[in-house]
Amino acid sequence: MTDRVLATLVRVEKAGNRLPHPFWLFGVLSAVLALVSWALAAAGASAPNPATGRTVTVHSLVSGEGLRMMIGEAVTNYATFPPLGTILVVMLGVAVADRSGLLPTMLRAAVARVPARWLTFTLAFTAMVAHVASDAAYVVLVPLGAMAFKAVGRSPMLGAVVAFVSVSAGYDASPLVTPTDAVLSGLTTAAAQTVDPGYVVTPLSNYFFSLGSSLVLAAVVTVVTEKVIARRVAAMPDEEDATGTEAEELTLREDERRGLRFAGVALLAYATVIVAAMIPSGSPLRGEGGSIVRSPVLTGIAVVLAVAFLIVGAVYGRTVGTVRTARDIPDHMAQGLRELAPILVLFFAISQFLAYFKWTGVGEVMAIRGADLLKSAGITGPVAFLGVLVVCTVINLLVTSGSAQWALVGPVFVPMFMLLDISPEVTQAVYRIADSCTNAMTPMSAYFVMTLGVIQRYRRSAGIGTLLSLTLPLCLTMLAAWTLLFYAWWALGIPLGPGVPVR
């Protein structure tokens, strides 16, 4: 790592630290939007929407009508914010699975007793699965990765880095439907409805692509780790002290193993009941005309997932003693929702900004004019995708909150690309790549600092440059590989999710 690169990273860190909290950031953006809408409205800015045939005119927030909207519809804007209900419902179930101990035990079980030669891939893929636990994946898996590698005689620093990069740089890829899917799909729906008010993006809209991405990224992490990162770590002698010893055993207790078995049986039974109920052509769990893709099971996947997590969490907790009475379940739910408080606060600011953006018509006019510009320049899908990747990847170095960044750029990119006949689901898939890969190379991330603390247990002299020198090759390779995967996916015409064509 050269001094010039380190100096650049320091400047990035300082610049990012000057940014306000995302809540205030959207407050500032709302004020800027008010001024922009006033100026554009005064200039008579408008654009014909080719999708609806109507002319979109800009309305000023700095007006009596705008003031009435901001005050009178504030509660409605928040209550009808698409991701709000979805994330709350999903987290009711996830909280039970987490608080009962099921999710941490699953992660420990995934890396326990794995042969050393398979440990890197197993840890990387386990991190992809762990995205279902949202940010809790960092807290559990990074120290666990260090312990797992140490247990097989490898560098614990290497294990911590593999876990961190896999969770962070692959954050929007998973073989399971995660809370992030619920948030992104809700924001994408809100953006898409500026062009088509009836458009709905479900949490399953990118599932096939997310599943394939998780396998490819786990393989990429494995190859780069073994060929490059492991050799670099080998040249860094561990400076281990007492704090580097294992704080918890990887080996599962008998009741934990039994709990996992019972939870697995419960999940299988639950899935069997749902599938069996959907078999009859006239089943109420099918959509209009007997459709499975538009069935309540898929359109209401948040409820299905919440119940699944609730069942397996309760069964596991009952087995190991973390759920003793029925009262414990709503208590676990309440504790889980308390941890959502920072997100709910941020959602209020985001929901108001998006409502203002939609009401003023600024976003729609920008999207129409931007689409016209791209068409006149002859810029097609592949080139446009690359533009989104570059812009969002750079922004992600400073705005590390995926939901905050998508709330910022989605209302422009999604409708703009819709007018170019590129579906919102495709735009969201491209954003997943940009939102993930640079997470593990910016000191702006709180979990970058947390991981640095973990590796300092094994190498006291480790600093930002040490961790960055280990994550940078992985992040850049993952970015390149994931981008190539998307273009191959798009070229081959593979569906992004159930009933969601890529083009």
Coordinates of C-alpha atoms in Angstrom, one line a residue:
M1 CA 0.0 0.0 0.0
T2 CA 1.6 3.2 -1.1
D3 CA 1.8 6.4 1.0
R4 CA -0.2 8.2 -1.7
V5 CA -3.1 5.7 -1.5
L6 CA -3.1 5.9 2.2
A7 CA -3.2 9.7 2.1
T8 CA -6.1 9.5 -0.3
L9 CA -8.0 7.2 2.0
V10 CA -7.4 9.5 5.0
R11 CA -8.8 12.4 2.9
V12 CA -11.8 10.2 2.0
E13 CA -12.3 9.3 5.7
K14 CA -12.1 13.0 6.8
A15 CA -14.5 14.1 4.0
G16 CA -17.0 11.4 5.0
N17 CA -16.8 12.3 8.6
R18 CA -17.9 15.9 7.7
L19 CA -21.1 14.6 6.3
P20 CA -24.1 14.9 8.7
H21 CA -26.0 12.0 10.0
P22 CA -28.2 10.5 7.2
F23 CA -31.3 11.8 9.0
W24 CA -30.0 15.4 8.7
L25 CA -28.6 14.7 5.3
F26 CA -32.1 14.1 4.0
G27 CA -33.2 17.2 5.8
V28 CA -30.6 19.2 4.0
L29 CA -31.5 17.6 0.7
S30 CA -35.2 18.4 1.3
A31 CA -34.2 22.1 1.7
V32 CA -32.2 22.0 -1.5
L33 CA -35.1 20.3 -3.3
A34 CA -37.3 23.2 -2.1
L35 CA -35.0 25.7 -3.6
V36 CA -34.6 23.7 -6.9
S37 CA -38.3 23.2 -7.2
W38 CA -39.0 26.9 -6.7
A39 CA -36.4 27.8 -9.4
L40 CA -37.7 25.2 -11.9
A41 CA -41.3 26.1 -11.3
A42 CA -40.6 29.8 -11.8
A43 CA -38.9 28.9 -15.1
G44 CA -41.9 26.8 -16.1
A45 CA -39.9 23.5 -16.3
S46 CA -41.9 20.6 -17.7
A47 CA -41.5 17.4 -19.7
P48 CA -43.9 15.1 -21.6
N49 CA -44.1 11.6 -20.1
P50 CA -44.0 9.1 -23.0
A51 CA -45.3 6.4 -20.7
T52 CA -48.5 8.2 -19.8
G53 CA -48.8 10.9 -22.4
R54 CA -49.3 13.6 -19.9
T55 CA -47.1 16.6 -19.4
V56 CA -45.2 16.7 -16.1
T57 CA -44.8 20.2 -14.6
V58 CA -42.6 21.1 -11.6
H59 CA -44.5 22.3 -8.5
S60 CA -42.7 24.5 -6.0
L61 CA -42.4 23.4 -2.4
V62 CA -41.9 27.1 -1.5
S63 CA -45.6 27.9 -1.9
G64 CA -48.9 27.7 0.1
E65 CA -49.8 24.4 -1.6
G66 CA -46.4 22.9 -0.9
L67 CA -46.5 24.0 2.7
R68 CA -49.9 22.4 3.1
M69 CA -48.6 19.1 1.6
M70 CA -45.5 19.0 3.8
I71 CA -47.5 19.5 7.0
G72 CA -50.8 17.8 6.2
E73 CA -49.4 14.7 4.6
A74 CA -46.3 14.1 6.8
V75 CA -47.9 11.2 8.8
T76 CA -49.4 9.7 5.6
N77 CA -46.0 9.9 3.9
Y78 CA -44.4 7.9 6.7
A79 CA -47.2 5.4 7.3
T80 CA -47.4 4.5 3.6
F81 CA -43.7 4.4 3.0
P82 CA -43.3 1.0 1.2
P83 CA -40.3 -0.5 3.1
L84 CA -41.7 0.4 6.5
G85 CA -44.4 -2.2 6.9
T86 CA -42.3 -4.9 5.1
I87 CA -39.2 -4.5 7.3
L88 CA -41.3 -4.4 10.5
V89 CA -43.2 -7.6 9.6
V90 CA -40.0 -9.5 8.5
M91 CA -38.1 -8.4 11.6
L92 CA -40.9 -9.7 14.0
G93 CA -39.9 -13.2 12.9
V94 CA -36.2 -12.6 12.5
A95 CA -36.1 -11.2 16.1
V96 CA -37.4 -14.4 17.5
A97 CA -34.9 -16.5 15.5
D98 CA -32.1 -14.2 16.6
R99 CA -33.0 -13.8 20.3
S100 CA -33.7 -17.5 20.7
G101 CA -30.1 -18.1 19.7
L102 CA -30.9 -19.9 16.5
L103 CA -29.1 -17.6 14.0
P104 CA -25.8 -17.4 16.0
T105 CA -25.9 -21.2 16.5
M106 CA -26.5 -21.8 12.8
L107 CA -23.5 -19.7 11.9
R108 CA -21.3 -21.5 14.4
A109 CA -22.6 -24.9 13.1
A110 CA -21.8 -23.8 9.5
V111 CA -18.0 -23.4 10.2
A112 CA -17.5 -26.0 13.0
R113 CA -15.7 -29.2 12.0
V114 CA -15.2 -28.1 8.4
P115 CA -12.0 -29.5 6.9
A116 CA -9.3 -26.8 6.6
R117 CA -9.2 -26.9 2.8
W118 CA -12.9 -26.1 2.6
L119 CA -13.0 -23.6 5.4
T120 CA -12.5 -20.4 3.4
F121 CA -15.3 -21.2 1.0
T122 CA -17.5 -22.4 3.8
L123 CA -16.9 -19.2 5.8
A124 CA -17.5 -17.0 2.8
F125 CA -20.7 -18.7 1.8
T126 CA -21.9 -18.7 5.4
A127 CA -21.5 -15.0 5.4
M128 CA -23.8 -14.8 2.4
V129 CA -26.4 -16.8 4.3
A130 CA -25.8 -14.6 7.4
H131 CA -27.1 -11.5 5.5
V132 CA -30.5 -12.7 6.7
A133 CA -29.4 -11.4 10.2
S134 CA -28.6 -8.0 8.7
D135 CA -25.9 -6.1 10.6
A136 CA -25.8 -8.8 13.4
A137 CA -23.9 -10.9 10.8
Y138 CA -20.8 -8.7 11.4
V139 CA -20.9 -9.0 15.1
V140 CA -21.2 -12.7 15.1
L141 CA -19.2 -13.8 12.1
V142 CA -16.1 -11.7 12.1
P143 CA -14.8 -12.9 15.5
L144 CA -16.2 -16.4 14.7
G145 CA -14.2 -16.4 11.5
A146 CA -11.0 -15.6 13.4
M147 CA -11.7 -18.4 15.9
A148 CA -12.5 -20.9 13.1
F149 CA -9.3 -20.3 11.3
K150 CA -7.3 -20.4 14.5
A151 CA -8.9 -23.7 15.4
V152 CA -7.4 -25.3 12.2
G153 CA -4.0 -23.8 12.6
R154 CA -4.4 -20.9 10.2
S155 CA -4.1 -17.2 10.8
P156 CA -7.0 -15.8 12.8
M157 CA -6.4 -12.5 11.0
L158 CA -7.1 -14.2 7.7
G159 CA -10.4 -15.6 9.1
A160 CA -11.6 -12.3 10.3
V161 CA -10.8 -10.6 6.9
V162 CA -12.6 -13.4 5.0
A163 CA -15.7 -13.1 7.2
F164 CA -15.7 -9.3 7.1
V165 CA -15.3 -8.9 3.3
S166 CA -17.8 -11.7 2.6
V167 CA -20.4 -10.1 4.8
S168 CA -19.6 -6.5 3.7
A169 CA -18.6 -6.6 0.1
G170 CA -21.2 -9.2 -0.7
Y171 CA -23.9 -7.6 1.4
D172 CA -26.7 -7.6 -1.2
A173 CA -26.1 -11.2 -2.3
S174 CA -27.6 -14.1 -0.4
P175 CA -29.2 -17.6 -1.1
L176 CA -32.0 -16.5 1.3
V177 CA -34.5 -13.6 1.1
T178 CA -33.2 -11.0 3.6
P179 CA -34.4 -7.8 5.2
T180 CA -32.3 -5.9 2.7
D181 CA -34.4 -7.3 -0.1
A182 CA -37.5 -6.0 1.6
V183 CA -36.1 -2.5 2.0
L184 CA -34.6 -2.2 -1.5
S185 CA -37.8 -3.5 -3.2
G186 CA -39.9 -1.1 -1.2
L187 CA -37.8 1.9 -2.3
T188 CA -37.7 0.7 -5.9
T189 CA -41.5 0.4 -5.8
A190 CA -41.8 4.0 -4.6
A191 CA -39.5 5.2 -7.4
A192 CA -41.2 3.1 -10.1
Q193 CA -44.6 4.4 -9.2
T194 CA -43.6 7.9 -10.4
V195 CA -43.9 6.5 -13.9
D196 CA -46.4 3.6 -13.3
P197 CA -48.5 4.1 -10.2
G198 CA -49.5 0.4 -10.2
Y199 CA -46.0 -1.0 -10.4
V200 CA -44.9 -3.2 -7.5
V201 CA -41.4 -4.7 -7.0
T202 CA -41.4 -7.7 -4.5
P203 CA -38.6 -8.8 -2.2
L204 CA -38.2 -11.9 -4.6
S205 CA -37.6 -9.7 -7.7
N206 CA -33.8 -10.3 -7.7
Y207 CA -33.8 -13.7 -5.9
F208 CA -32.3 -15.8 -8.7
F209 CA -29.6 -13.2 -9.4
S210 CA -28.8 -12.9 -5.6
L211 CA -28.6 -16.7 -5.2
G212 CA -26.2 -17.0 -8.2
S213 CA -24.2 -14.0 -7.0
S214 CA -23.7 -15.5 -3.5
L215 CA -22.1 -18.7 -5.0
V216 CA -19.9 -16.8 -7.4
L217 CA -18.7 -14.3 -4.8
A218 CA -18.0 -17.0 -2.3
A219 CA -15.8 -18.7 -4.9
V220 CA -14.1 -15.4 -5.8
V221 CA -13.3 -14.7 -2.1
T222 CA -11.9 -18.3 -1.8
V223 CA -9.6 -18.0 -4.8
V224 CA -8.3 -14.5 -4.1
T225 CA -7.8 -15.4 -0.4
E226 CA -5.8 -18.5 -1.1
K227 CA -3.8 -17.1 -4.0
V228 CA -3.1 -13.6 -2.7
I229 CA -4.3 -12.7 0.8
A230 CA -3.1 -15.8 2.6
R231 CA 0.5 -15.1 1.3
R232 CA 0.4 -11.5 2.5
V233 CA -0.9 -12.5 5.9
A234 CA 1.8 -15.2 6.1
A235 CA 4.4 -12.4 5.8
M236 CA 2.8 -10.6 8.8
P237 CA 3.8 -12.5 12.0
D238 CA 0.9 -12.6 14.5
E239 CA 1.4 -10.5 17.6
E240 CA -0.9 -12.6 19.7
D241 CA -1.7 -11.9 23.4
A242 CA -4.2 -13.2 25.9
T243 CA -7.1 -11.3 24.3
G244 CA -6.6 -13.4 21.2
T245 CA -7.8 -16.6 22.8
E246 CA -11.2 -18.0 21.9
A247 CA -14.0 -16.4 23.9
E248 CA -16.5 -19.1 23.0
E249 CA -16.2 -22.7 21.8
L250 CA -17.1 -23.5 18.2
T251 CA -18.3 -27.0 19.2
L252 CA -22.1 -27.1 19.7
R253 CA -23.7 -28.4 22.8
E254 CA -26.0 -31.4 22.5
D255 CA -29.1 -29.3 23.2
E256 CA -28.0 -26.8 20.4
R257 CA -27.6 -29.7 17.9
R258 CA -31.0 -31.1 18.9
G259 CA -32.5 -27.6 18.6
L260 CA -31.1 -27.2 15.1
R261 CA -32.5 -30.6 14.1
F262 CA -36.0 -29.8 15.4
A263 CA -35.9 -26.3 13.8
G264 CA -35.0 -27.9 10.5
V265 CA -37.9 -30.4 10.8
A266 CA -40.3 -27.5 11.6
L267 CA -39.1 -25.5 8.6
L268 CA -39.6 -28.5 6.3
A269 CA -43.1 -29.1 7.7
Y270 CA -44.0 -25.4 7.2
A271 CA -42.7 -25.4 3.6
T272 CA -44.6 -28.6 2.9
V273 CA -47.9 -27.2 4.2
I274 CA -47.5 -24.1 2.0
V275 CA -46.6 -26.1 -1.1
A276 CA -49.4 -28.5 -0.6
A277 CA -51.9 -25.7 -0.1
M278 CA -50.8 -24.2 -3.4
I279 CA -51.2 -27.3 -5.5
P280 CA -55.0 -27.1 -6.1
S281 CA -55.6 -24.8 -9.1
G282 CA -58.4 -23.0 -7.2
S283 CA -56.3 -22.5 -4.1
P284 CA -56.7 -19.1 -2.4
L285 CA -52.9 -19.1 -2.2
R286 CA -52.7 -18.8 -6.0
G287 CA -53.0 -15.5 -7.9
E288 CA -55.5 -14.5 -10.5
G289 CA -56.0 -17.2 -13.1
G290 CA -54.2 -19.8 -10.9
S291 CA -50.9 -17.9 -11.2
I292 CA -48.1 -18.9 -8.8
V293 CA -45.8 -15.9 -9.6
R294 CA -48.6 -13.5 -8.5
S295 CA -49.8 -15.6 -5.7
P296 CA -50.3 -14.2 -2.1
V297 CA -47.3 -16.3 -1.1
L298 CA -44.9 -14.4 -3.3
T299 CA -46.5 -11.0 -3.2
G300 CA -46.8 -11.3 0.6
I301 CA -43.5 -13.0 1.1
A302 CA -42.7 -10.7 4.1
V303 CA -45.5 -12.5 6.1
V304 CA -44.4 -15.9 4.9
L305 CA -40.8 -15.2 5.9
A306 CA -41.8 -13.7 9.3
V307 CA -43.9 -16.8 10.1
A308 CA -41.0 -19.1 9.0
F309 CA -38.5 -17.4 11.3
L310 CA -41.0 -17.3 14.1
I311 CA -41.7 -21.0 13.9
V312 CA -38.0 -22.1 13.7
G313 CA -36.9 -19.6 16.3
A314 CA -39.7 -20.7 18.7
V315 CA -38.9 -24.4 18.2
Y316 CA -35.2 -23.9 18.7
G317 CA -35.7 -21.7 21.7
R318 CA -38.1 -24.1 23.3
T319 CA -35.5 -26.9 22.9
V320 CA -32.6 -25.0 24.4
G321 CA -34.5 -23.1 27.0
T322 CA -34.3 -19.6 25.6
V323 CA -38.1 -19.6 24.9
R324 CA -39.8 -21.0 28.0
T325 CA -43.3 -19.6 27.8
A326 CA -45.5 -18.1 25.1
R327 CA -44.8 -14.7 26.7
D328 CA -41.1 -14.9 25.7
I329 CA -42.0 -14.7 22.0
P330 CA -43.6 -11.2 21.9
D331 CA -40.8 -10.2 24.3
H332 CA -38.2 -11.3 21.8
M333 CA -40.1 -9.5 19.0
A334 CA -40.2 -6.3 21.0
Q335 CA -36.4 -6.5 21.7
G336 CA -35.8 -7.0 18.0
L337 CA -37.9 -4.0 17.0
R338 CA -36.1 -1.8 19.5
E339 CA -32.9 -2.4 17.6
L340 CA -34.8 -1.2 14.5
A341 CA -35.3 2.2 16.1
P342 CA -32.4 4.0 14.2
I343 CA -33.7 2.7 10.9
L344 CA -37.3 3.8 11.7
V345 CA -36.0 7.3 12.5
L346 CA -34.1 7.4 9.2
F347 CA -37.1 6.1 7.4
F348 CA -39.1 9.2 8.5
A349 CA -36.6 11.5 6.9
I350 CA -36.4 9.4 3.8
S351 CA -40.1 9.1 3.4
Q352 CA -40.6 12.8 3.6
F353 CA -37.9 13.5 1.0
L354 CA -39.3 11.0 -1.4
A355 CA -42.8 12.3 -1.0
Y356 CA -41.5 15.8 -1.7
F357 CA -39.5 14.5 -4.7
K358 CA -42.6 12.9 -6.2
W359 CA -45.0 15.8 -5.4
T360 CA -42.7 18.5 -7.0
G361 CA -42.2 16.4 -10.2
V362 CA -38.5 17.3 -10.1
G363 CA -37.5 13.6 -10.1
E364 CA -39.8 12.7 -13.0
V365 CA -38.7 15.7 -15.1
M366 CA -35.1 14.8 -14.5
A367 CA -35.8 11.1 -15.4
I368 CA -37.6 12.1 -18.6
R369 CA -34.9 14.6 -19.7
G370 CA -32.1 12.2 -18.7
A371 CA -33.8 9.4 -20.7
D372 CA -34.1 11.7 -23.7
L373 CA -30.4 12.6 -23.4
L374 CA -29.4 9.0 -23.3
K375 CA -31.5 8.1 -26.3
S376 CA -30.2 11.0 -28.4
A377 CA -26.7 10.0 -27.5
G378 CA -27.4 6.4 -28.5
I379 CA -26.5 5.1 -25.1
T380 CA -28.0 1.6 -24.6
G381 CA -28.5 -0.6 -21.6
P382 CA -25.0 -2.0 -21.1
V383 CA -23.4 1.4 -21.2
A384 CA -26.1 2.9 -18.9
F385 CA -25.6 0.1 -16.4
L386 CA -21.9 0.9 -16.2
G387 CA -22.7 4.5 -15.5
V388 CA -24.9 3.5 -12.6
L389 CA -22.2 1.2 -11.3
V390 CA -19.6 3.9 -11.3
V391 CA -21.7 6.7 -9.8
C392 CA -23.1 4.5 -7.0
T393 CA -19.8 2.8 -6.2
V394 CA -18.2 6.2 -5.7
I395 CA -21.1 7.5 -3.5
N396 CA -20.9 4.3 -1.5
L397 CA -17.5 5.2 -0.2
L398 CA -19.1 8.1 1.7
V399 CA -22.7 7.1 2.2
T400 CA -22.4 3.5 3.5
S401 CA -26.1 3.1 4.2
G402 CA -27.5 1.1 1.3
S403 CA -31.1 2.2 2.0
A404 CA -30.1 5.9 2.3
Q405 CA -28.1 5.8 -0.9
W406 CA -30.8 4.0 -2.9
A407 CA -33.4 6.5 -1.5
L408 CA -31.1 9.2 -2.9
V409 CA -30.4 7.9 -6.4
G410 CA -33.2 5.4 -7.0
P411 CA -35.9 8.1 -7.7
V412 CA -33.8 9.3 -10.6
F413 CA -32.3 6.1 -12.0
V414 CA -35.4 3.8 -11.8
P415 CA -37.9 6.0 -13.7
M416 CA -35.1 7.1 -16.1
F417 CA -34.3 3.6 -17.0
M418 CA -38.1 2.6 -17.2
L419 CA -38.4 5.2 -20.0
L420 CA -35.5 3.3 -21.7
D421 CA -37.5 0.1 -21.4
I422 CA -35.3 -1.2 -18.6
S423 CA -37.3 -2.6 -15.7
P424 CA -36.9 -1.4 -12.1
E425 CA -35.8 -4.9 -11.1
V426 CA -32.9 -4.7 -13.5
T427 CA -31.8 -1.3 -12.2
Q428 CA -32.1 -2.6 -8.6
A429 CA -29.9 -5.6 -9.5
V430 CA -27.2 -3.3 -10.9
Y431 CA -27.4 -1.1 -7.7
R432 CA -26.8 -4.2 -5.5
I433 CA -23.3 -4.5 -7.0
A434 CA -22.4 -0.9 -6.5
D435 CA -23.9 -0.8 -3.0
S436 CA -21.8 -3.8 -1.8
C437 CA -18.3 -4.1 -3.1
T438 CA -16.7 -1.0 -1.7
N439 CA -18.3 -1.4 1.8
A440 CA -15.2 -3.3 3.0
M441 CA -12.7 -0.7 1.8
T442 CA -14.0 2.5 3.4
P443 CA -13.2 3.5 7.0
M444 CA -16.6 5.3 7.0
S445 CA -18.1 1.9 7.8
A446 CA -18.4 1.3 11.6
Y447 CA -17.8 -2.4 10.9
F448 CA -14.5 -1.6 9.2
V449 CA -13.4 -0.2 12.5
M450 CA -14.9 -3.1 14.4
T451 CA -13.0 -5.6 12.2
L452 CA -9.8 -3.6 12.8
G453 CA -10.3 -4.1 16.5
V454 CA -10.6 -7.9 16.0
I455 CA -7.4 -8.2 14.0
Q456 CA -5.5 -6.0 16.4
R457 CA -6.1 -8.8 19.0
Y458 CA -3.7 -10.8 16.8
R459 CA -1.5 -8.0 15.5
R460 CA -1.2 -5.0 17.8
S461 CA 0.5 -2.8 15.2
A462 CA -2.3 -3.3 12.6
G463 CA -3.9 -0.1 11.4
I464 CA -6.3 1.1 8.7
G465 CA -3.6 0.5 6.1
T466 CA -3.1 -3.1 7.2
L467 CA -6.8 -3.9 7.0
L468 CA -7.2 -2.0 3.7
S469 CA -4.3 -3.8 2.1
L470 CA -6.1 -7.1 2.9
T471 CA -9.6 -6.1 1.8
L472 CA -8.7 -4.0 -1.3
P473 CA -7.7 -6.9 -3.6
L474 CA -10.8 -8.8 -2.5
C475 CA -13.2 -5.9 -3.0
L476 CA -11.9 -4.9 -6.5
T477 CA -11.9 -8.5 -7.7
M478 CA -15.5 -9.0 -6.4
L479 CA -16.6 -5.8 -8.1
A480 CA -15.1 -7.0 -11.4
A481 CA -16.5 -10.5 -11.1
W482 CA -20.0 -9.5 -10.0
T483 CA -20.2 -6.9 -12.8
L484 CA -19.2 -9.6 -15.4
L485 CA -21.8 -11.9 -13.8
F486 CA -24.5 -9.4 -14.3
Y487 CA -23.6 -8.7 -17.9
A488 CA -23.5 -12.5 -18.6
W489 CA -26.9 -12.8 -16.9
W490 CA -28.3 -10.0 -18.9
A491 CA -26.9 -11.3 -22.2
L492 CA -28.2 -14.8 -21.6
G493 CA -31.6 -13.5 -20.6
I494 CA -31.8 -15.4 -17.3
P495 CA -34.7 -14.2 -15.1
L496 CA -33.7 -12.1 -12.1
G497 CA -36.4 -13.7 -10.0
P498 CA -39.7 -15.5 -10.2
G499 CA -41.6 -14.0 -13.1
V500 CA -39.0 -11.2 -13.5
P501 CA -37.3 -11.3 -17.0
V502 CA -34.0 -9.5 -17.2
R503 CA -34.9 -8.0 -20.6

